[in-house]
Structures are given as C-alpha cells and as structure tokens.
Coordinates of C-alpha atoms in Angstrom, one line a residue:
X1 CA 20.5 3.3 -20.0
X2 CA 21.8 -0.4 -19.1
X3 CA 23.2 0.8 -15.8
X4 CA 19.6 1.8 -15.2
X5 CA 17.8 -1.5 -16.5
X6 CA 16.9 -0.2 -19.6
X7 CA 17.6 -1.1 -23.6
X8 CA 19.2 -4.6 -21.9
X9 CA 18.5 -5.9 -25.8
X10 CA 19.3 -2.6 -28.0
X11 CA 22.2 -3.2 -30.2
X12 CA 23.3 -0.1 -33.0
X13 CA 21.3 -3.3 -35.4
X14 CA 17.9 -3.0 -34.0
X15 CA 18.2 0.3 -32.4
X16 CA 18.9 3.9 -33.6
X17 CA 21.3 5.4 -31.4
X18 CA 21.3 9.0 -30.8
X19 CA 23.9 11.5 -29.3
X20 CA 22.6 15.1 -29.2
X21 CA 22.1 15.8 -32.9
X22 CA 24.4 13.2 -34.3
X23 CA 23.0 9.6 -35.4
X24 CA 25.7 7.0 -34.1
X25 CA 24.8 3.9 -35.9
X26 CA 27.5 3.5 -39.0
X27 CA 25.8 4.8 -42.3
X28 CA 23.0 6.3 -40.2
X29 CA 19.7 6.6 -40.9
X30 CA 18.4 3.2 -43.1
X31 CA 15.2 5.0 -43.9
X32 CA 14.9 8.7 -44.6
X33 CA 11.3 8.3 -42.4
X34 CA 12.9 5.7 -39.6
X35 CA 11.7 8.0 -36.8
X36 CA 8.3 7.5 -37.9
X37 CA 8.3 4.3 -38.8
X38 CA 9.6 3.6 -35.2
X39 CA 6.5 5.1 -33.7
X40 CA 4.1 3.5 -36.5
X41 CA 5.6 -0.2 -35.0
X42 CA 5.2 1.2 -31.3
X43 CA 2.1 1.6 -31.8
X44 CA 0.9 -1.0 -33.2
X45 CA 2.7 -3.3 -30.6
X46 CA 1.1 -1.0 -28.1
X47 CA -2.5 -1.0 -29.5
X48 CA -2.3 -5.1 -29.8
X49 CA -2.5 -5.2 -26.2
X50 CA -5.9 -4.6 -26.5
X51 CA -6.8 -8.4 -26.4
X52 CA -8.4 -8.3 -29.7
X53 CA -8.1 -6.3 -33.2
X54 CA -9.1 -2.7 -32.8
X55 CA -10.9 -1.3 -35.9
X56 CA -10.4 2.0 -36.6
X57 CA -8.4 5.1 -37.4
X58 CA -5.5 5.8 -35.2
X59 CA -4.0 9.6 -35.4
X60 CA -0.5 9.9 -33.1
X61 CA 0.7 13.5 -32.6
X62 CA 4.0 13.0 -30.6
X63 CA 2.8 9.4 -29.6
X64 CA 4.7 7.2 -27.2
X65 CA 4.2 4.2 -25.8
X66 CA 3.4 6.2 -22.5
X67 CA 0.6 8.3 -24.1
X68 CA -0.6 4.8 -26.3
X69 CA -1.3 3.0 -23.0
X70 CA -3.4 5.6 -21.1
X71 CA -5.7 6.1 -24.4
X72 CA -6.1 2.2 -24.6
X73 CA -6.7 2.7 -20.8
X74 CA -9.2 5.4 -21.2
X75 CA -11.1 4.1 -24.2
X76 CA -12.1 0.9 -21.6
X77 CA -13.0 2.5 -18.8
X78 CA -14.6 5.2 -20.7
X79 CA -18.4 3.9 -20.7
X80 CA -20.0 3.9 -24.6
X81 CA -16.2 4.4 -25.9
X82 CA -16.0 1.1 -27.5
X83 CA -17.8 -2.5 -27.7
X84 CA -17.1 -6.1 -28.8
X85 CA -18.8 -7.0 -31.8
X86 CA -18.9 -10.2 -33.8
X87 CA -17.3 -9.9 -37.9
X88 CA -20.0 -10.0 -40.9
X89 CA -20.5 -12.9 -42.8
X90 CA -18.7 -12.0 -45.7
X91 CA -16.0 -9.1 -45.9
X92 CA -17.3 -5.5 -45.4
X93 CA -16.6 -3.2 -48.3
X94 CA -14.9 -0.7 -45.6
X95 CA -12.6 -3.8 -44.7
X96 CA -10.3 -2.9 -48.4
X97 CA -10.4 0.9 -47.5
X98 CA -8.9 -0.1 -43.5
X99 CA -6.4 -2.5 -45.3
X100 CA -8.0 -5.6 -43.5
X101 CA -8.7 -7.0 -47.0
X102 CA -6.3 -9.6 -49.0
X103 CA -5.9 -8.5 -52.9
X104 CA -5.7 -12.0 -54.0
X105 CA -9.2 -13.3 -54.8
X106 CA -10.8 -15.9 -52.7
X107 CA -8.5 -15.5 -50.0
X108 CA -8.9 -13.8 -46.2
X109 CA -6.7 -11.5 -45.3
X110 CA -4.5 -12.8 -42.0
X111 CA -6.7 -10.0 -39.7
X112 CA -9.6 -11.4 -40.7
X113 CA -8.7 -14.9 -40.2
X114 CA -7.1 -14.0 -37.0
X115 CA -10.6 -12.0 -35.9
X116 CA -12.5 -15.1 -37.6
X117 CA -11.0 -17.5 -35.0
X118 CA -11.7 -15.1 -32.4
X119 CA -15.1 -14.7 -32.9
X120 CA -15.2 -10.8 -31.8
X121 CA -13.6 -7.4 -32.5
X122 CA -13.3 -4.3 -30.9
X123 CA -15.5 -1.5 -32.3
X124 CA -15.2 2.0 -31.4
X125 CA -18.9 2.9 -31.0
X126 CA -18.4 6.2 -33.4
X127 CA -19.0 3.6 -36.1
X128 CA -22.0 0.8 -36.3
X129 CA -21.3 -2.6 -37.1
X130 CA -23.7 -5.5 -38.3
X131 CA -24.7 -8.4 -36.6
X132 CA -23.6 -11.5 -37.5
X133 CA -24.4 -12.6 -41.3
X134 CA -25.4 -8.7 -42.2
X135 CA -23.8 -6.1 -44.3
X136 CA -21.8 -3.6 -43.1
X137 CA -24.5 -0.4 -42.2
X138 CA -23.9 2.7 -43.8
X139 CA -22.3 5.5 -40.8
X140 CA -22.3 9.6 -42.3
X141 CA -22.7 8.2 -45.5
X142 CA -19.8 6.1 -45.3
X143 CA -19.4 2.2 -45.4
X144 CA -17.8 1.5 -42.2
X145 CA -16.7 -1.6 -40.0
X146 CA -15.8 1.1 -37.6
X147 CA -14.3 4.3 -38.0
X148 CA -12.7 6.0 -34.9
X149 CA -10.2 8.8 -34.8
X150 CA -8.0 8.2 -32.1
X151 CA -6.5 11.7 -31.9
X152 CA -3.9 11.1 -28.9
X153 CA -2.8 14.5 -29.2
X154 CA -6.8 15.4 -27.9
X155 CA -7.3 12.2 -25.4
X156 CA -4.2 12.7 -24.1
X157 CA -3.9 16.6 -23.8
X158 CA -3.1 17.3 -20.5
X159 CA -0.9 14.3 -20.4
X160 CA 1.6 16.3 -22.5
X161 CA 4.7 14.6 -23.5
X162 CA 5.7 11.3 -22.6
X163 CA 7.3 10.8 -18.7
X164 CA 10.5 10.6 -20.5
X165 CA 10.9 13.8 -21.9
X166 CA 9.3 15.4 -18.5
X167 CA 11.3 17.7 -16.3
X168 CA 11.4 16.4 -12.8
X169 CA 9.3 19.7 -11.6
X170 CA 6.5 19.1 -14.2
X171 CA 6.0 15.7 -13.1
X172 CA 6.1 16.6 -9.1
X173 CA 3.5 18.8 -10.1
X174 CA 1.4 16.3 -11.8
X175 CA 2.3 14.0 -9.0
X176 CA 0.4 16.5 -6.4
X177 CA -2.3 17.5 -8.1
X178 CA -3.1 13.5 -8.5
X179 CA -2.5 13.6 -4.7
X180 CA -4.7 16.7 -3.9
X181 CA -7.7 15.1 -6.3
X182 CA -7.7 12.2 -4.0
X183 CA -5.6 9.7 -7.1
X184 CA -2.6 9.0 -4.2
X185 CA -2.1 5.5 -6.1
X186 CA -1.2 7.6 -9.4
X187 CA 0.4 10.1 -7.2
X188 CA 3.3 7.5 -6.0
X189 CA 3.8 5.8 -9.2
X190 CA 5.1 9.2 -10.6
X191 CA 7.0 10.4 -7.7
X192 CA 8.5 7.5 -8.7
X193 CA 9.0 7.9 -12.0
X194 CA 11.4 10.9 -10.7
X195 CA 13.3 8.5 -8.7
X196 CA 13.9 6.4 -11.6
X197 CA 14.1 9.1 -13.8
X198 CA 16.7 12.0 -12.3
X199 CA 18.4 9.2 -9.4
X200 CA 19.9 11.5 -6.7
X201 CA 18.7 14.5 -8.1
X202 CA 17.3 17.2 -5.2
X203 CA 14.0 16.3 -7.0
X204 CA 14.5 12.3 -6.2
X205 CA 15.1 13.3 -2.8
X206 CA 11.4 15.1 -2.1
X207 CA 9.7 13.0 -4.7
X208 CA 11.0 9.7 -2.3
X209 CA 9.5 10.7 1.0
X210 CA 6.2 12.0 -1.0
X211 CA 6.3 8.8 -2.7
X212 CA 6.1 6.8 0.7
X213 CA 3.5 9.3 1.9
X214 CA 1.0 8.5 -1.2
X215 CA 1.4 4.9 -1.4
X216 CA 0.6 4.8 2.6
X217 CA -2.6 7.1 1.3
X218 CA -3.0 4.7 -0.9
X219 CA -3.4 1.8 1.5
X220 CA -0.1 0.3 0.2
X221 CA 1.4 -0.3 3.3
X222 CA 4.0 -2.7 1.5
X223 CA 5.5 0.0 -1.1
X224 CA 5.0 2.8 1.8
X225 CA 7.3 1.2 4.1
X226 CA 9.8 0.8 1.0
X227 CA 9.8 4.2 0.0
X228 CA 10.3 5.7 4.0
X229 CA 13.3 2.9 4.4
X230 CA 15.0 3.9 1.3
X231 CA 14.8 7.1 1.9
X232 CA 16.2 6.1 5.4
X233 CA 19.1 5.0 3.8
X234 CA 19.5 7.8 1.7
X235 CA 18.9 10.6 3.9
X236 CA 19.3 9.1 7.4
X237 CA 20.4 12.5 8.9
X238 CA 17.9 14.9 6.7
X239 CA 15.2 16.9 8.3
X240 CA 12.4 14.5 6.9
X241 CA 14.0 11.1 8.1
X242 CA 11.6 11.2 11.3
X243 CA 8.7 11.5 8.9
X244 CA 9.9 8.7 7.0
X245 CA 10.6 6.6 10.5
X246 CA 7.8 7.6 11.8
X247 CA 5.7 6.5 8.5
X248 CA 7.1 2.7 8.8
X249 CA 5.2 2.3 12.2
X250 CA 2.3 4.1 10.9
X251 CA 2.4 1.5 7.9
X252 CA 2.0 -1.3 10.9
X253 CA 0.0 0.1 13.1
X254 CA -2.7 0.7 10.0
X255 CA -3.0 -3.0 9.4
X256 CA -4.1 -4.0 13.6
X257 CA -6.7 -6.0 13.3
X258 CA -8.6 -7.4 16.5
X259 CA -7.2 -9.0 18.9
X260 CA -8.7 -12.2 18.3
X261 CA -6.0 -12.1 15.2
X262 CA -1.9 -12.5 15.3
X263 CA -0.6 -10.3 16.3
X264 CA 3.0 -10.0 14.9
X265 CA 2.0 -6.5 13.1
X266 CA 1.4 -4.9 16.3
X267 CA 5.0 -6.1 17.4
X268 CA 6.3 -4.5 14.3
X269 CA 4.4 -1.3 14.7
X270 CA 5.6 -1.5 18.6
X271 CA 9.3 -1.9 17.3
X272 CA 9.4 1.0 14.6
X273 CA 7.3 3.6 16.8
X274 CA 9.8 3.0 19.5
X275 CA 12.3 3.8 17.1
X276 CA 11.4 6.9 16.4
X277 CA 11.2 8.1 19.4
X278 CA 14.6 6.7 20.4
X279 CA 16.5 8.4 17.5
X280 CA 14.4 11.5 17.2
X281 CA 12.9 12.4 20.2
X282 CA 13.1 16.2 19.9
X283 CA 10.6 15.8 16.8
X284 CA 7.0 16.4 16.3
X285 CA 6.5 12.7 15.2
X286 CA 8.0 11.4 18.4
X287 CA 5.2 12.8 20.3
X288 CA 3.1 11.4 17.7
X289 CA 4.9 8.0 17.7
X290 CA 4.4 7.9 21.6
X291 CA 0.7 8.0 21.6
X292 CA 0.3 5.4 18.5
X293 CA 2.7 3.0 21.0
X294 CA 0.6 3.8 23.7
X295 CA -2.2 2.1 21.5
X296 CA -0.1 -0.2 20.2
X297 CA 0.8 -1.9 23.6
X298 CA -2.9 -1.8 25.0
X299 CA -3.8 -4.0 21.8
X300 CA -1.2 -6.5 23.2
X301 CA -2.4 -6.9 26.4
X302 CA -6.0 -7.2 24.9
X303 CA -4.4 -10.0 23.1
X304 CA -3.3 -11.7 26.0
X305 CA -6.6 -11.1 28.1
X306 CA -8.6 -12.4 25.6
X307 CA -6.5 -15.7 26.2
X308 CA -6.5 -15.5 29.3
X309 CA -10.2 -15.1 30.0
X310 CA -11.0 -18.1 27.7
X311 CA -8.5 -20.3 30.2
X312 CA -10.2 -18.8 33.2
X313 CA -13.9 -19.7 31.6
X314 CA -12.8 -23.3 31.1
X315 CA -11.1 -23.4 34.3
X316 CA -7.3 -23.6 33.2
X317 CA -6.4 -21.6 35.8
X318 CA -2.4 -22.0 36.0
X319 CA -2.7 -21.1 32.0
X320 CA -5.0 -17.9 33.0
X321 CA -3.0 -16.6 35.5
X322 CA 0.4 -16.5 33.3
X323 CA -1.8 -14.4 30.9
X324 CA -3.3 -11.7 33.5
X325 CA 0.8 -11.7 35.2
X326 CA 2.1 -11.3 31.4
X327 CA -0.5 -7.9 31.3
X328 CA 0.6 -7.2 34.8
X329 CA 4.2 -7.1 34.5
X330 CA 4.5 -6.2 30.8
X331 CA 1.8 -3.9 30.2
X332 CA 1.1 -2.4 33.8
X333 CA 0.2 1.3 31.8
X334 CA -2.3 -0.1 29.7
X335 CA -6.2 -0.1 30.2
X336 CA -6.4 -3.7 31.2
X337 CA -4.5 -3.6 34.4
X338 CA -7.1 -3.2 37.1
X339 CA -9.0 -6.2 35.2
X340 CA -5.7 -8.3 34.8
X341 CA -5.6 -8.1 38.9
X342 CA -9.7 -8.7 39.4
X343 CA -8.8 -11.9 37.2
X344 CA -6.0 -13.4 39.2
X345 CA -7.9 -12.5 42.5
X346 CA -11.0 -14.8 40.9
X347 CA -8.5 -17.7 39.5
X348 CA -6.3 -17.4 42.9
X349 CA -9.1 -18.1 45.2
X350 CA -10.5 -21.1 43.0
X351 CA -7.3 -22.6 43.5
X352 CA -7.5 -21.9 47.3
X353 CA -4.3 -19.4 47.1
X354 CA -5.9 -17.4 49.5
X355 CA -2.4 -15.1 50.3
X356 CA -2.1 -14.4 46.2
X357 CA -5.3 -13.5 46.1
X358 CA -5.5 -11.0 49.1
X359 CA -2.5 -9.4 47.5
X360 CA -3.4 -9.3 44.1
X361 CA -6.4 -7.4 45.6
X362 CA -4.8 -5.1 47.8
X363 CA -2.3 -3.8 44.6
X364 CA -5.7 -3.3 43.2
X365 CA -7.1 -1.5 45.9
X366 CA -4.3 0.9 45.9
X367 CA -4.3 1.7 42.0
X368 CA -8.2 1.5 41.0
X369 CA -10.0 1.5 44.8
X370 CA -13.3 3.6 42.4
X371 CA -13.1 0.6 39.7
X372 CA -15.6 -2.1 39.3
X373 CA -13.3 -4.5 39.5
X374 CA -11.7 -4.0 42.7
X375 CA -15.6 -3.5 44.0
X376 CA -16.1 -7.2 42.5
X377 CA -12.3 -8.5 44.2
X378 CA -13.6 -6.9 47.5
X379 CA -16.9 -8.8 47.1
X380 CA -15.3 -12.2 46.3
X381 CA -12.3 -11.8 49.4
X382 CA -14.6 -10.7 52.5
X383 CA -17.6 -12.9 51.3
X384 CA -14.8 -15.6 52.2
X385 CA -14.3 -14.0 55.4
X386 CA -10.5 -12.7 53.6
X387 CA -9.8 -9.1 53.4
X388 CA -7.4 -6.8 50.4
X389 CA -3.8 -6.9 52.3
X390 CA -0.2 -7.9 51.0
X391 CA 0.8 -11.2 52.3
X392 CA 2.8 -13.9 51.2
X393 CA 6.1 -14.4 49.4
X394 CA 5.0 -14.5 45.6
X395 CA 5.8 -12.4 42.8
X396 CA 2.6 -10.4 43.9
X397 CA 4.1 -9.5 47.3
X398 CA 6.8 -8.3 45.4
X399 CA 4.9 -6.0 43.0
X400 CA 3.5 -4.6 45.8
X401 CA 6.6 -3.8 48.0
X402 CA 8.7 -2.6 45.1
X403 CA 5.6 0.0 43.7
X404 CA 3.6 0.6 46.9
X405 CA 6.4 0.6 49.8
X406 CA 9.2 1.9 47.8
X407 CA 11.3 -0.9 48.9
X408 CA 13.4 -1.9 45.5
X409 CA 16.2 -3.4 47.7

C-alpha cells in the first residue's frame, strides 16, 4: 500500500493489519468489536465534513468512506433532503435520547455548544424542528430535533461495495454506463480508479485510453491529454496508440478560439496532428488528423491576415506585406491565399512597386482568375494603365517561375 501512496501514516499501533484470515498486529484484536468500531469512527469523521452537526439517525450496512461521501453528496443535492435550521432556546427533550445532552445538570453538552456558536444545524427534513426560542414539535408522535434514517445500504444500492473491494470488470462497467448516460466526468474518474487500483492489469490498459476519451468528453482537455500520453508511454506500439495520439491534437484543436486570440494552441494542435500522421499514417485517425490540420493551418493564416489587414488599413504597409508573404509562403493551401495576393497587389501599388504588384497579380490570375479578388487586382492594375504579368526580381517573380514555369533551378 505505501509503494502506491497509501497508509503513508499506518503503523501495527494505529492500524489493524490484516493478511488473508490472520490478524498481524501482536496480541491481535484490542476489542472483540474493533472492526466495527473502525467504521463507527469512519463515519463519523466522514459525516463531519458536512460543515455543520447532522442530527439524525445514521444506519451503515457495509459502510465505507466511499459509500459515506456519495450519501452526504446526495442528501445536498437532493432538493427537500435536508435544511439548515437554527437550535431551540433551551435543550429539546429528543436532544438526551440522540445523546446531544450533557448528564451533569446545568451544563451543555460540547455538540450543543459547538452548534450554539454556530448558530445553525443540519436537519434532515423527515423530522421538524422549531424556530428559534420554541419547543421541539412533536413528529409521528415522537419528540424530535430531527430523526433521519440514513440507511446507506438503500441510498447507496446500486453503488454496491466500496471501489476497493470492486473487481476491475464491475467498475469498467459502471464506468460505461456513466459514459453512455452522458456522466463522462464520473466516467473518467473510475476508469481511473482501475488504473490506480489493478496498475498494469489488461483492465488498466483499456480503462487508460477510455479514461482519456471521457475526460476529453468531459471538456477536460488537461486530464485528456494526460491520460492519451501515459498511455503513449505505456503502450506506444499497441493498436490504440493512434487513438490516443490522435486524442492529444484533438484536445488542442478543441480549445481554438478566434483568431483575434493567441494562438499558441493552434501550434500545439498543428504539432500533435502532424504527429499522427507521421507515425501512423496507415490509420483511420491519420486521415482524420489530416483534415483537423487542414483546419488547423487555415486558422493560422487567419491569424496573420487579420494583422495584416489592420497594418494595411492604417497604412503600415512594409508591416502588411510581411503578413500577406507569411500566408503566401507558409500557408499557400489555405483559404486565404488568393486574398493574401489581392492584399500585396493593393499595398505594392501604394508604395509605387508597380513590378511586385503586376506579379503578385499575375500569380493570382493564374490560381483564382474566377475570384473576386483577382477581379478587384485587375481593376486596381489596368485603371493605372499596368497589366497582371511577372516582372521583376523579387521574391514574387520567384513564386511565380518556380510554381507557374516549372523552373526550380
């Protein structure tokens, strides 16, 4: 258990130590009921977390601090399961039969100085409590604060036993009905309770890459990408590593936001949809990969045409036209090419370039003659007397003889 992280504090003094059927702490048992008092201190640990004293009955049947936190968890999100109150004046005569009374006369009991100072109590609404300054009312013919059985073995009956004492299969299936109901948060945490439960088991293996798929349902891109890497490193070679590669990008590319925004996500979805496609091209999620890169990319020359345009408005045009070439050379395949071109036509010709601008024009001719924009570069040239035609030395010219002529050398 400590090689795990667990018991980091359990000593054979403040722990009962058990091997098979055989008690390992020297003169065993201390109490002939230890077990149960074990789960009576466990539970009231676990019920303290409340926030504030809970008054009423509590019934464990094969309790654990597992099954105690989901009923504390469903009592408060259960709506007309439970409610603050404020204490009586004086002490309720049900207070002696829940123990919350002191014996000695004159004196409060430490709960109900504790509650005092607090000012409230939780009260399970199967019972009705006075206001403040009133007797206790009278509930079934019964003085009560509060009465509530807590029966976990009812709450908490298709919970079964406690995630500990789970075999790996029962909680996978758990884990995918969560999953098919549409609970993918619940889904992950106990795939990876597997993990952590049976490490390297053939169960750890499928609950890991299921566990990255329901956190990335989830919207938890963060654990998502986690879960695919460490299964990465696991199972680099395994049938469902392209899956798990292939989920890293999709845990980027998720989070693009406009492209008035940083961009570094895109970069990362960029990087980790390339890799799949590098390492496992043969796969369904390379094709898949390719199209989301695709996307990807276009995003990034958005980016930089949104730039660029704001440079062109205000007439930076040096600072415009190293956007539109970035889209140009860098993202020639994307959608805002044949703008990218119009742009350095319109910022070439307002610094009198006249020969960049002619061949920025005539590339665009070639590669989008039906588009608006080489209708608007066409306007701009001949209404200067200039015409589309490669001329010049620039980097343009060279665009232009290297795609259009052929001529690399």
């Amino acid at each position: 258990m400590r090689a795990r992280g667990l018991a980091l504090g359990g000593t054979l003094d403040n722990a009962v130590v058990i091997d098979g059927d055989r008690v390992l702490n020297p003169g065993g048992l201390r109490h002939r009921d230890e077990f149960v008092r074990h789960k009576i201190l466990d539970a009231l640990g676990d019920l303290a977390l409340a926030g504030a004293p809970l008054i009423g009955r509590y019934v464990g049947e094969r309790a654990g601090h597992g099954l105690t936190n989901r009923l504390l968890r469903r009592l408060f999100v259960t709506e007309g399961a439970v409610e603050v109150v404020a204490l009586p004046a004086r002490m309720a005569p049900a207070d002696e039969a829940l123990g919350l009374a002191d014996l000695s006369p004159g004196r409060a009991s430490p709960h109900r100085r504790a509650s005092a100072a607090r000012g409230h109590m939780l009260s399970p609404l199967t019972g009705i409590v006075g206001a403040e300054g009133e007797g206790p009312m009278r509930w079934g013919g019964m003085i009560a604060a509060a009465i509530l059985a807590l029966t976990l073995a009812a709450c908490g009956r298709d919970d079964g036993p406690p995630i500990e004492d789970r075999p790996p299969d029962d909680i996978f299936t758990t884990a995918q009905a969560q999953l098919d109901q549409g609970n993918a948060e619940e889904a992950a945490r106990l795939f990876d309770e597997i993990e952590r439960l049976y490490p390297y088991s053939p169960w750890a293996k499928r609950a890991m890459i299921m566990s990255a798929y329901a956190w990335y349902k989830a919207g938890r891109y963060d654990q998502a990408e986690a879960a695919a890497r460490r299964y990465l490193e696991f199972y680099p070679a395994d049938k469902d590593a392209a899956y798990a590669q292939y989920l890293i990008g999709l845990s980027y590319y998720d989070q693009i936001v406009d492209v008035g925004r940083d961009q570094e996500l895109t970069l990362k979805a960029l990087r980790a949809l390339r890799e799949t496609m590098l390492r496992y091209p043969d796969s369904e999620y390379a094709r898949e990969a390719k199209l989301k890169y695709d996307l990807a990319l276009d995003h990034l020359a958005g980016k930089e045409m949104t730039i660029g345009r704001y440079y062109l408005k205000r007439g930076h045009y040096l600072a415009a036209i190293n956007r539109f070439r970035a889209v140009v050379e860098q993202y020639q395949t994307t959608s805002h090419t044949a703008e990218a071109l119009h742009r350095l036509v319109e910022a070439y010709l307002s610094l009198g370039l006249t020969d960049e601008a002619q061949t920025a024009a005539a590339i665009l001719g070639h590669n989008f003659q039906a588009s608006e924009w080489y209708r608007d570069s066409y306007a701009l040239l001949t209404g200067r007397g200039l015409e589309p035609r490669a001329t010049g030395k620039g980097w343009l010219r060279a665009i232009y003889d290297r795609v259009i002529l052929g001529q690399w050398l």
